Amino acid sequence: MGIDNLSSVSRSHTTAIDIFSDHHIHTPLCHHATGSMEEYVQAAIKKGLRKICFLEHMEEGIDARRVTWLTEKDFDFYFAQGRLLQEKYNSQIEILLGVEVGYNPEQIATLQDRLTARTWDWIGVSYHFHRYTKDSDHYNLVSKQDHRVLALSTAEAETILAVYYTHLCDAIDLLPCNMVCHLDAPLRYHSGHPFFSQPWKEIKLLLKKLKDKNIALELNTSGIAIRNDVFPGKEILHQAILHNIPLVASSDSHSPKTVGAYFSSLPDIIDKAKRYHT
Ligand SMILES: [Zn+2]
Ligand SMILES: [Zn+2]
């Protein structure tokens, strides 16, 4: 369905999700996205979106082979460019400037300092990088290029998943935040991904915290191309709906082509998740 039909889709469903806003868009400043910031804005206008939020990667103290995040100097440029675009496209679309902050339990104070040093329109929290043992560097839990992650046994993967949700609980207690990003995306490229048993104790604790703190959960449509479902999948989404957690539409675009992708499917995805039974 084209974006032109979005109005009728949103009117025919009752669940509150704004499919005219995309709250998760990257830029080339993170070194793994293509297209200029302006091209993302133009793509969003063309799709009929009313609001977009750039949500660029902040990481601190990560030992990884590839740098996929911005320096403070990059963030200066990001804000300068973003302000110009806000002015230029003011009458056509609302543009927010936010951050996807990667939690790192070793760097809490520095992350807090960096987040409070700027005025962000929106803060999304994620956890991509995991120091597997005390002496190892960080494994990238959401990359298809980190072969060590892909080689983990089921038991190892399930242990990491439980730790992942616990870290997210800590992150939303310790960092300012509006939204949790791509909740069940870690290990998504691992062949065992569909079969892992989920750490429900930790997941439910996190969902309760989101509800208590009124933090949104993003429905990240980048999952549809990867596994034919949004992040998080219907089991977790069902629980999130039961908890009345605010839901936010996000494309996680790393290319202007995917801005607002699959948003017209979101009301149906939510309806199906509502009716989901284990
Ligand atoms: Zn990214
Ligand atoms: Zn992310």
PDB file of C-alpha atoms and ligand atoms in Angstrom:
ATOM      1  CA  MET A   1       0.000   0.000   0.000  1.00  0.00           C
ATOM      2  CA  GLY A   2       1.313   3.457  -0.862  1.00  0.00           C
ATOM      3  CA  ILE A   3       1.773   6.134   1.722  1.00  0.00           C
ATOM      4  CA  ASP A   4      -1.075   8.070   0.054  1.00  0.00           C
ATOM      5  CA  ASN A   5      -3.445   5.633   1.683  1.00  0.00           C
ATOM      6  CA  LEU A   6      -2.084   6.160   5.157  1.00  0.00           C
ATOM      7  CA  SER A   7      -4.990   8.360   6.265  1.00  0.00           C
ATOM      8  CA  SER A   8      -7.597   5.688   5.697  1.00  0.00           C
ATOM      9  CA  VAL A   9      -5.429   3.067   7.407  1.00  0.00           C
ATOM     10  CA  SER A  10      -4.985   5.152  10.535  1.00  0.00           C
ATOM     11  CA  ARG A  11      -8.702   5.995  10.758  1.00  0.00           C
ATOM     12  CA  SER A  12      -9.827   2.374  10.633  1.00  0.00           C
ATOM     13  CA  HIS A  13      -7.844   1.247  13.690  1.00  0.00           C
ATOM     14  CA  THR A  14      -8.111   2.268  17.289  1.00  0.00           C
ATOM     15  CA  THR A  15      -4.578   1.692  18.604  1.00  0.00           C
ATOM     16  CA  ALA A  16      -2.680   4.912  18.963  1.00  0.00           C
ATOM     17  CA  ILE A  17       0.326   4.950  16.698  1.00  0.00           C
ATOM     18  CA  ASP A  18       1.239   7.933  14.588  1.00  0.00           C
ATOM     19  CA  ILE A  19       2.216   6.538  11.204  1.00  0.00           C
ATOM     20  CA  PHE A  20       2.980  10.011   9.877  1.00  0.00           C
ATOM     21  CA  SER A  21       6.034  10.352  12.137  1.00  0.00           C
ATOM     22  CA  ASP A  22       9.301   8.467  11.743  1.00  0.00           C
ATOM     23  CA  HIS A  23      11.309   8.645  14.949  1.00  0.00           C
ATOM     24  CA  HIS A  24      14.500   6.853  13.919  1.00  0.00           C
ATOM     25  CA  ILE A  25      16.572   8.102  10.989  1.00  0.00           C
ATOM     26  CA  HIS A  26      20.361   7.950  10.607  1.00  0.00           C
ATOM     27  CA  THR A  27      22.801  10.022   8.545  1.00  0.00           C
ATOM     28  CA  PRO A  28      26.167   9.330   6.847  1.00  0.00           C
ATOM     29  CA  LEU A  29      27.869  10.683   9.980  1.00  0.00           C
ATOM     30  CA  CYS A  30      27.644   7.198  11.533  1.00  0.00           C
ATOM     31  CA  HIS A  31      29.725   5.712   8.656  1.00  0.00           C
ATOM     32  CA  HIS A  32      27.190   3.041   7.730  1.00  0.00           C
ATOM     33  CA  ALA A  33      24.381   5.078   6.180  1.00  0.00           C
ATOM     34  CA  THR A  34      24.022   6.657   2.754  1.00  0.00           C
ATOM     35  CA  GLY A  35      22.313   9.855   1.557  1.00  0.00           C
ATOM     36  CA  SER A  36      22.598  13.392   2.896  1.00  0.00           C
ATOM     37  CA  MET A  37      20.434  14.640   5.767  1.00  0.00           C
ATOM     38  CA  GLU A  38      18.555  16.755   3.241  1.00  0.00           C
ATOM     39  CA  GLU A  39      17.811  13.682   1.109  1.00  0.00           C
ATOM     40  CA  TYR A  40      16.200  11.993   4.122  1.00  0.00           C
ATOM     41  CA  VAL A  41      14.050  15.079   4.686  1.00  0.00           C
ATOM     42  CA  GLN A  42      13.005  15.197   1.039  1.00  0.00           C
ATOM     43  CA  ALA A  43      12.189  11.468   1.047  1.00  0.00           C
ATOM     44  CA  ALA A  44      10.002  11.954   4.131  1.00  0.00           C
ATOM     45  CA  ILE A  45       8.097  14.844   2.550  1.00  0.00           C
ATOM     46  CA  LYS A  46       7.567  12.793  -0.585  1.00  0.00           C
ATOM     47  CA  LYS A  47       6.140   9.963   1.526  1.00  0.00           C
ATOM     48  CA  GLY A  48       3.681  12.313   3.188  1.00  0.00           C
ATOM     49  CA  LEU A  49       5.242  12.210   6.654  1.00  0.00           C
ATOM     50  CA  ARG A  50       4.586  15.150   8.970  1.00  0.00           C
ATOM     51  CA  LYS A  51       7.456  14.643  11.348  1.00  0.00           C
ATOM     52  CA  ILE A  52      10.841  12.929  11.323  1.00  0.00           C
ATOM     53  CA  CYS A  53      13.451  12.526  13.982  1.00  0.00           C
ATOM     54  CA  PHE A  54      17.105  12.029  13.183  1.00  0.00           C
ATOM     55  CA  LEU A  55      18.401   9.634  15.805  1.00  0.00           C
ATOM     56  CA  GLU A  56      22.131   9.304  15.481  1.00  0.00           C
ATOM     57  CA  HIS A  57      24.446   6.873  17.226  1.00  0.00           C
ATOM     58  CA  MET A  58      26.262   7.869  20.402  1.00  0.00           C
ATOM     59  CA  GLU A  59      28.565   5.270  21.927  1.00  0.00           C
ATOM     60  CA  GLU A  60      31.200   5.621  24.617  1.00  0.00           C
ATOM     61  CA  GLY A  61      34.173   3.402  25.467  1.00  0.00           C
ATOM     62  CA  ILE A  62      33.439   0.737  22.876  1.00  0.00           C
ATOM     63  CA  ASP A  63      36.312  -1.479  21.691  1.00  0.00           C
ATOM     64  CA  ALA A  64      35.114  -2.495  18.264  1.00  0.00           C
ATOM     65  CA  ARG A  65      36.711  -3.060  14.881  1.00  0.00           C
ATOM     66  CA  ARG A  66      34.418  -0.622  13.114  1.00  0.00           C
ATOM     67  CA  VAL A  67      33.390   2.843  14.326  1.00  0.00           C
ATOM     68  CA  THR A  68      29.644   3.207  13.726  1.00  0.00           C
ATOM     69  CA  TRP A  69      28.927   6.253  15.877  1.00  0.00           C
ATOM     70  CA  LEU A  70      29.480  10.024  15.960  1.00  0.00           C
ATOM     71  CA  THR A  71      32.163  12.047  17.717  1.00  0.00           C
ATOM     72  CA  GLU A  72      31.198  15.231  19.559  1.00  0.00           C
ATOM     73  CA  LYS A  73      32.542  17.156  16.553  1.00  0.00           C
ATOM     74  CA  ASP A  74      30.220  15.138  14.311  1.00  0.00           C
ATOM     75  CA  PHE A  75      27.319  16.000  16.608  1.00  0.00           C
ATOM     76  CA  ASP A  76      28.197  19.713  16.255  1.00  0.00           C
ATOM     77  CA  PHE A  77      27.892  19.350  12.482  1.00  0.00           C
ATOM     78  CA  TYR A  78      24.705  17.280  12.878  1.00  0.00           C
ATOM     79  CA  PHE A  79      23.028  20.009  14.913  1.00  0.00           C
ATOM     80  CA  ALA A  80      24.216  22.802  12.592  1.00  0.00           C
ATOM     81  CA  GLN A  81      22.968  20.961   9.514  1.00  0.00           C
ATOM     82  CA  GLY A  82      19.763  19.916  11.263  1.00  0.00           C
ATOM     83  CA  ARG A  83      18.959  23.509  12.259  1.00  0.00           C
ATOM     84  CA  LEU A  84      19.434  24.670   8.652  1.00  0.00           C
ATOM     85  CA  LEU A  85      17.061  21.968   7.436  1.00  0.00           C
ATOM     86  CA  GLN A  86      14.497  22.798  10.140  1.00  0.00           C
ATOM     87  CA  GLU A  87      14.461  26.352   8.849  1.00  0.00           C
ATOM     88  CA  LYS A  88      14.421  25.468   5.166  1.00  0.00           C
ATOM     89  CA  TYR A  89      11.612  22.885   5.406  1.00  0.00           C
ATOM     90  CA  ASN A  90       9.714  24.533   8.240  1.00  0.00           C
ATOM     91  CA  SER A  91       6.446  24.802   6.332  1.00  0.00           C
ATOM     92  CA  GLN A  92       6.570  21.208   5.047  1.00  0.00           C
ATOM     93  CA  ILE A  93       7.712  18.952   7.858  1.00  0.00           C
ATOM     94  CA  GLU A  94       8.747  18.990  11.498  1.00  0.00           C
ATOM     95  CA  ILE A  95      12.339  17.853  11.991  1.00  0.00           C
ATOM     96  CA  LEU A  96      13.593  16.651  15.371  1.00  0.00           C
ATOM     97  CA  LEU A  97      17.236  16.127  16.302  1.00  0.00           C
ATOM     98  CA  GLY A  98      17.730  13.208  18.627  1.00  0.00           C
ATOM     99  CA  VAL A  99      20.201  10.549  19.646  1.00  0.00           C
ATOM    100  CA  GLU A 100      20.300   6.767  19.805  1.00  0.00           C
ATOM    101  CA  VAL A 101      22.510   6.273  22.815  1.00  0.00           C
ATOM    102  CA  GLY A 102      24.139   2.886  23.242  1.00  0.00           C
ATOM    103  CA  TYR A 103      24.229   1.872  26.891  1.00  0.00           C
ATOM    104  CA  ASN A 104      27.604   0.855  28.251  1.00  0.00           C
ATOM    105  CA  PRO A 105      27.711  -0.174  31.939  1.00  0.00           C
ATOM    106  CA  GLU A 106      31.405   0.809  32.048  1.00  0.00           C
ATOM    107  CA  GLN A 107      30.724   4.398  30.950  1.00  0.00           C
ATOM    108  CA  ILE A 108      27.573   5.536  32.733  1.00  0.00           C
ATOM    109  CA  ALA A 109      28.905   8.869  34.034  1.00  0.00           C
ATOM    110  CA  THR A 110      30.369   9.896  30.679  1.00  0.00           C
ATOM    111  CA  LEU A 111      27.178   8.988  28.840  1.00  0.00           C
ATOM    112  CA  GLN A 112      25.145  10.991  31.372  1.00  0.00           C
ATOM    113  CA  ASP A 113      27.485  13.972  30.886  1.00  0.00           C
ATOM    114  CA  ARG A 114      27.332  13.804  27.106  1.00  0.00           C
ATOM    115  CA  LEU A 115      23.543  13.498  27.087  1.00  0.00           C
ATOM    116  CA  THR A 116      22.992  16.399  29.471  1.00  0.00           C
ATOM    117  CA  ALA A 117      25.463  18.629  27.608  1.00  0.00           C
ATOM    118  CA  ARG A 118      23.063  19.089  24.669  1.00  0.00           C
ATOM    119  CA  THR A 119      19.364  19.639  24.150  1.00  0.00           C
ATOM    120  CA  TRP A 120      17.986  16.609  22.367  1.00  0.00           C
ATOM    121  CA  ASP A 121      14.474  16.503  20.951  1.00  0.00           C
ATOM    122  CA  TRP A 122      14.287  12.746  21.520  1.00  0.00           C
ATOM    123  CA  ILE A 123      16.521  10.152  23.153  1.00  0.00           C
ATOM    124  CA  GLY A 124      16.350   6.498  22.150  1.00  0.00           C
ATOM    125  CA  VAL A 125      18.274   3.904  24.144  1.00  0.00           C
ATOM    126  CA  SER A 126      19.763   0.767  22.684  1.00  0.00           C
ATOM    127  CA  TYR A 127      22.442  -1.778  23.535  1.00  0.00           C
ATOM    128  CA  HIS A 128      24.461  -2.963  20.550  1.00  0.00           C
ATOM    129  CA  PHE A 129      27.856  -3.720  22.028  1.00  0.00           C
ATOM    130  CA  HIS A 130      28.578  -6.374  24.605  1.00  0.00           C
ATOM    131  CA  ARG A 131      31.936  -7.111  26.227  1.00  0.00           C
ATOM    132  CA  TYR A 132      31.737 -10.872  26.149  1.00  0.00           C
ATOM    133  CA  THR A 133      34.429 -11.602  28.722  1.00  0.00           C
ATOM    134  CA  LYS A 134      36.359  -9.275  30.989  1.00  0.00           C
ATOM    135  CA  ASP A 135      39.304  -9.280  28.603  1.00  0.00           C
ATOM    136  CA  SER A 136      37.552  -9.365  25.240  1.00  0.00           C
ATOM    137  CA  ASP A 137      36.657  -6.448  23.029  1.00  0.00           C
ATOM    138  CA  HIS A 138      33.013  -5.663  22.355  1.00  0.00           C
ATOM    139  CA  TYR A 139      30.862  -7.986  20.285  1.00  0.00           C
ATOM    140  CA  ASN A 140      28.319  -6.250  18.049  1.00  0.00           C
ATOM    141  CA  LEU A 141      25.043  -8.012  18.838  1.00  0.00           C
ATOM    142  CA  VAL A 142      23.119  -6.526  15.909  1.00  0.00           C
ATOM    143  CA  SER A 143      25.667  -6.904  13.098  1.00  0.00           C
ATOM    144  CA  LYS A 144      25.781  -9.653  10.514  1.00  0.00           C
ATOM    145  CA  GLN A 145      29.500  -9.031  10.207  1.00  0.00           C
ATOM    146  CA  ASP A 146      30.512 -10.063  13.716  1.00  0.00           C
ATOM    147  CA  HIS A 147      31.136 -13.743  13.153  1.00  0.00           C
ATOM    148  CA  ARG A 148      31.885 -14.427  16.818  1.00  0.00           C
ATOM    149  CA  VAL A 149      28.276 -13.496  17.590  1.00  0.00           C
ATOM    150  CA  LEU A 150      26.970 -15.737  14.826  1.00  0.00           C
ATOM    151  CA  ALA A 151      29.043 -18.643  16.189  1.00  0.00           C
ATOM    152  CA  LEU A 152      27.619 -18.489  19.737  1.00  0.00           C
ATOM    153  CA  SER A 153      25.881 -21.629  20.991  1.00  0.00           C
ATOM    154  CA  THR A 154      22.186 -21.452  21.853  1.00  0.00           C
ATOM    155  CA  ALA A 155      22.993 -21.516  25.567  1.00  0.00           C
ATOM    156  CA  GLU A 156      25.532 -18.689  25.207  1.00  0.00           C
ATOM    157  CA  ALA A 157      23.123 -16.653  23.118  1.00  0.00           C
ATOM    158  CA  GLU A 158      20.292 -17.076  25.625  1.00  0.00           C
ATOM    159  CA  THR A 159      22.574 -16.020  28.472  1.00  0.00           C
ATOM    160  CA  ILE A 160      23.542 -12.874  26.561  1.00  0.00           C
ATOM    161  CA  LEU A 161      19.892 -12.076  25.848  1.00  0.00           C
ATOM    162  CA  ALA A 162      19.041 -12.132  29.553  1.00  0.00           C
ATOM    163  CA  VAL A 163      21.999  -9.834  30.266  1.00  0.00           C
ATOM    164  CA  TYR A 164      20.876  -7.597  27.391  1.00  0.00           C
ATOM    165  CA  TYR A 165      17.422  -6.976  28.889  1.00  0.00           C
ATOM    166  CA  THR A 166      18.906  -6.402  32.335  1.00  0.00           C
ATOM    167  CA  HIS A 167      21.267  -3.787  30.900  1.00  0.00           C
ATOM    168  CA  LEU A 168      18.351  -2.061  29.184  1.00  0.00           C
ATOM    169  CA  CYS A 169      16.523  -1.924  32.532  1.00  0.00           C
ATOM    170  CA  ASP A 170      19.590  -0.267  34.048  1.00  0.00           C
ATOM    171  CA  ALA A 171      19.920   2.060  31.054  1.00  0.00           C
ATOM    172  CA  ILE A 172      16.439   3.487  31.443  1.00  0.00           C
ATOM    173  CA  ASP A 173      17.008   3.928  35.173  1.00  0.00           C
ATOM    174  CA  LEU A 174      20.314   5.724  34.681  1.00  0.00           C
ATOM    175  CA  LEU A 175      20.062   7.668  31.414  1.00  0.00           C
ATOM    176  CA  PRO A 176      17.516  10.242  30.281  1.00  0.00           C
ATOM    177  CA  CYS A 177      15.387   8.538  27.651  1.00  0.00           C
ATOM    178  CA  ASN A 178      12.145   8.767  25.667  1.00  0.00           C
ATOM    179  CA  MET A 179      12.159   5.468  23.798  1.00  0.00           C
ATOM    180  CA  VAL A 180      13.728   2.010  23.638  1.00  0.00           C
ATOM    181  CA  CYS A 181      15.050   1.066  20.198  1.00  0.00           C
ATOM    182  CA  HIS A 182      14.638  -2.237  18.280  1.00  0.00           C
ATOM    183  CA  LEU A 183      13.944  -4.185  21.426  1.00  0.00           C
ATOM    184  CA  ASP A 184      14.419  -7.795  20.352  1.00  0.00           C
ATOM    185  CA  ALA A 185      16.902  -7.183  17.514  1.00  0.00           C
ATOM    186  CA  PRO A 186      20.074  -8.562  19.152  1.00  0.00           C
ATOM    187  CA  LEU A 187      21.355 -11.782  17.629  1.00  0.00           C
ATOM    188  CA  ARG A 188      18.882 -11.300  14.779  1.00  0.00           C
ATOM    189  CA  TYR A 189      21.379 -12.742  12.269  1.00  0.00           C
ATOM    190  CA  HIS A 190      22.141 -15.814  14.394  1.00  0.00           C
ATOM    191  CA  SER A 191      20.675 -18.926  12.787  1.00  0.00           C
ATOM    192  CA  GLY A 192      19.049 -19.880  16.105  1.00  0.00           C
ATOM    193  CA  HIS A 193      17.313 -16.497  16.472  1.00  0.00           C
ATOM    194  CA  PRO A 194      13.735 -17.686  15.870  1.00  0.00           C
ATOM    195  CA  PHE A 195      14.151 -20.561  18.336  1.00  0.00           C
ATOM    196  CA  PHE A 196      15.793 -18.898  21.335  1.00  0.00           C
ATOM    197  CA  SER A 197      13.762 -19.085  24.491  1.00  0.00           C
ATOM    198  CA  GLN A 198      13.217 -15.503  25.548  1.00  0.00           C
ATOM    199  CA  PRO A 199      14.155 -14.304  29.038  1.00  0.00           C
ATOM    200  CA  TRP A 200      10.583 -13.391  29.972  1.00  0.00           C
ATOM    201  CA  LYS A 201      11.373 -12.464  33.561  1.00  0.00           C
ATOM    202  CA  GLU A 202      13.759  -9.736  32.382  1.00  0.00           C
ATOM    203  CA  ILE A 203      11.516  -8.665  29.486  1.00  0.00           C
ATOM    204  CA  LYS A 204       8.488  -8.212  31.752  1.00  0.00           C
ATOM    205  CA  LEU A 205      10.546  -6.238  34.245  1.00  0.00           C
ATOM    206  CA  LEU A 206      11.636  -3.939  31.430  1.00  0.00           C
ATOM    207  CA  LEU A 207       8.093  -3.497  30.085  1.00  0.00           C
ATOM    208  CA  LYS A 208       6.858  -2.598  33.556  1.00  0.00           C
ATOM    209  CA  LYS A 209       9.603   0.036  33.836  1.00  0.00           C
ATOM    210  CA  LEU A 210       8.656   1.481  30.450  1.00  0.00           C
ATOM    211  CA  LYS A 211       5.066   1.769  31.598  1.00  0.00           C
ATOM    212  CA  ASP A 212       5.960   3.301  34.981  1.00  0.00           C
ATOM    213  CA  LYS A 213       8.280   5.883  33.400  1.00  0.00           C
ATOM    214  CA  ASN A 214       6.065   6.511  30.366  1.00  0.00           C
ATOM    215  CA  ILE A 215       8.892   5.566  27.985  1.00  0.00           C
ATOM    216  CA  ALA A 216       7.880   4.629  24.456  1.00  0.00           C
ATOM    217  CA  LEU A 217       8.648   1.404  22.646  1.00  0.00           C
ATOM    218  CA  GLU A 218       9.542   1.785  19.005  1.00  0.00           C
ATOM    219  CA  LEU A 219       8.000  -0.450  16.378  1.00  0.00           C
ATOM    220  CA  ASN A 220      11.066  -0.726  14.208  1.00  0.00           C
ATOM    221  CA  THR A 221      10.090  -1.629  10.653  1.00  0.00           C
ATOM    222  CA  SER A 222      13.664  -2.496   9.615  1.00  0.00           C
ATOM    223  CA  GLY A 223      12.835  -5.919  11.046  1.00  0.00           C
ATOM    224  CA  ILE A 224      10.325  -6.606   8.290  1.00  0.00           C
ATOM    225  CA  ALA A 225      13.011  -6.962   5.606  1.00  0.00           C
ATOM    226  CA  ILE A 226      15.118  -9.143   7.923  1.00  0.00           C
ATOM    227  CA  ARG A 227      12.552 -11.487   9.468  1.00  0.00           C
ATOM    228  CA  ASN A 228       9.166 -10.371   8.181  1.00  0.00           C
ATOM    229  CA  ASP A 229       8.162  -8.797  11.483  1.00  0.00           C
ATOM    230  CA  VAL A 230       8.898  -5.557  13.300  1.00  0.00           C
ATOM    231  CA  PHE A 231      11.237  -5.330  16.282  1.00  0.00           C
ATOM    232  CA  PRO A 232       9.854  -6.306  18.739  1.00  0.00           C
ATOM    233  CA  GLY A 233       7.955  -9.317  17.445  1.00  0.00           C
ATOM    234  CA  LYS A 234       4.337 -10.095  18.244  1.00  0.00           C
ATOM    235  CA  GLU A 235       4.884 -11.920  21.539  1.00  0.00           C
ATOM    236  CA  ILE A 236       6.618  -8.957  23.150  1.00  0.00           C
ATOM    237  CA  LEU A 237       4.385  -6.457  21.365  1.00  0.00           C
ATOM    238  CA  HIS A 238       1.344  -8.262  22.776  1.00  0.00           C
ATOM    239  CA  GLN A 239       2.720  -7.763  26.294  1.00  0.00           C
ATOM    240  CA  ALA A 240       3.594  -4.120  25.563  1.00  0.00           C
ATOM    241  CA  ILE A 241       0.023  -3.450  24.416  1.00  0.00           C
ATOM    242  CA  LEU A 242      -1.312  -5.114  27.592  1.00  0.00           C
ATOM    243  CA  HIS A 243       0.909  -2.763  29.603  1.00  0.00           C
ATOM    244  CA  ASN A 244      -0.383   0.234  27.607  1.00  0.00           C
ATOM    245  CA  ILE A 245       3.121   1.284  26.644  1.00  0.00           C
ATOM    246  CA  PRO A 246       3.202   4.146  24.118  1.00  0.00           C
ATOM    247  CA  LEU A 247       4.200   2.889  20.658  1.00  0.00           C
ATOM    248  CA  VAL A 248       6.231   4.909  18.167  1.00  0.00           C
ATOM    249  CA  ALA A 249       6.769   4.220  14.452  1.00  0.00           C
ATOM    250  CA  SER A 250      10.422   3.999  13.411  1.00  0.00           C
ATOM    251  CA  SER A 251      12.131   2.945  10.205  1.00  0.00           C
ATOM    252  CA  ASP A 252      15.738   2.944  11.502  1.00  0.00           C
ATOM    253  CA  SER A 253      16.620   4.224   8.027  1.00  0.00           C
ATOM    254  CA  HIS A 254      20.228   4.087   6.955  1.00  0.00           C
ATOM    255  CA  SER A 255      19.168   5.113   3.426  1.00  0.00           C
ATOM    256  CA  PRO A 256      16.565   7.692   2.291  1.00  0.00           C
ATOM    257  CA  LYS A 257      14.777   4.894   0.413  1.00  0.00           C
ATOM    258  CA  THR A 258      13.471   3.326   3.626  1.00  0.00           C
ATOM    259  CA  VAL A 259      12.120   6.424   5.392  1.00  0.00           C
ATOM    260  CA  GLY A 260       8.614   5.564   6.610  1.00  0.00           C
ATOM    261  CA  ALA A 261       8.930   2.052   5.120  1.00  0.00           C
ATOM    262  CA  TYR A 262       6.028  -0.302   5.907  1.00  0.00           C
ATOM    263  CA  PHE A 263       4.314   2.253   8.170  1.00  0.00           C
ATOM    264  CA  SER A 264       0.969   1.546   6.525  1.00  0.00           C
ATOM    265  CA  SER A 265       1.276  -2.057   7.838  1.00  0.00           C
ATOM    266  CA  LEU A 266       1.722  -0.999  11.458  1.00  0.00           C
ATOM    267  CA  PRO A 267      -1.952  -0.741  12.483  1.00  0.00           C
ATOM    268  CA  ASP A 268      -2.505  -4.309  11.230  1.00  0.00           C
ATOM    269  CA  ILE A 269       0.634  -5.540  12.952  1.00  0.00           C
ATOM    270  CA  ILE A 270      -0.611  -4.008  16.198  1.00  0.00           C
ATOM    271  CA  ASP A 271      -4.081  -5.511  15.783  1.00  0.00           C
ATOM    272  CA  LYS A 272      -2.617  -8.968  15.190  1.00  0.00           C
ATOM    273  CA  ALA A 273      -0.304  -8.611  18.202  1.00  0.00           C
ATOM    274  CA  LYS A 274      -3.267  -7.580  20.353  1.00  0.00           C
ATOM    275  CA  ARG A 275      -5.013 -10.836  19.496  1.00  0.00           C
ATOM    276  CA  TYR A 276      -1.840 -12.933  19.790  1.00  0.00           C
ATOM    277  CA  HIS A 277      -2.038 -15.964  22.073  1.00  0.00           C
ATOM    278  CA  THR A 278       0.920 -18.100  23.043  1.00  0.00           C
TER     279      THR A 278
HETATM  280 ZN    ZN B   1      23.075   2.360  12.568  1.00  0.00          ZN
HETATM  281 ZN    ZN B   2      20.373   0.683  16.815  1.00  0.00          ZN
END
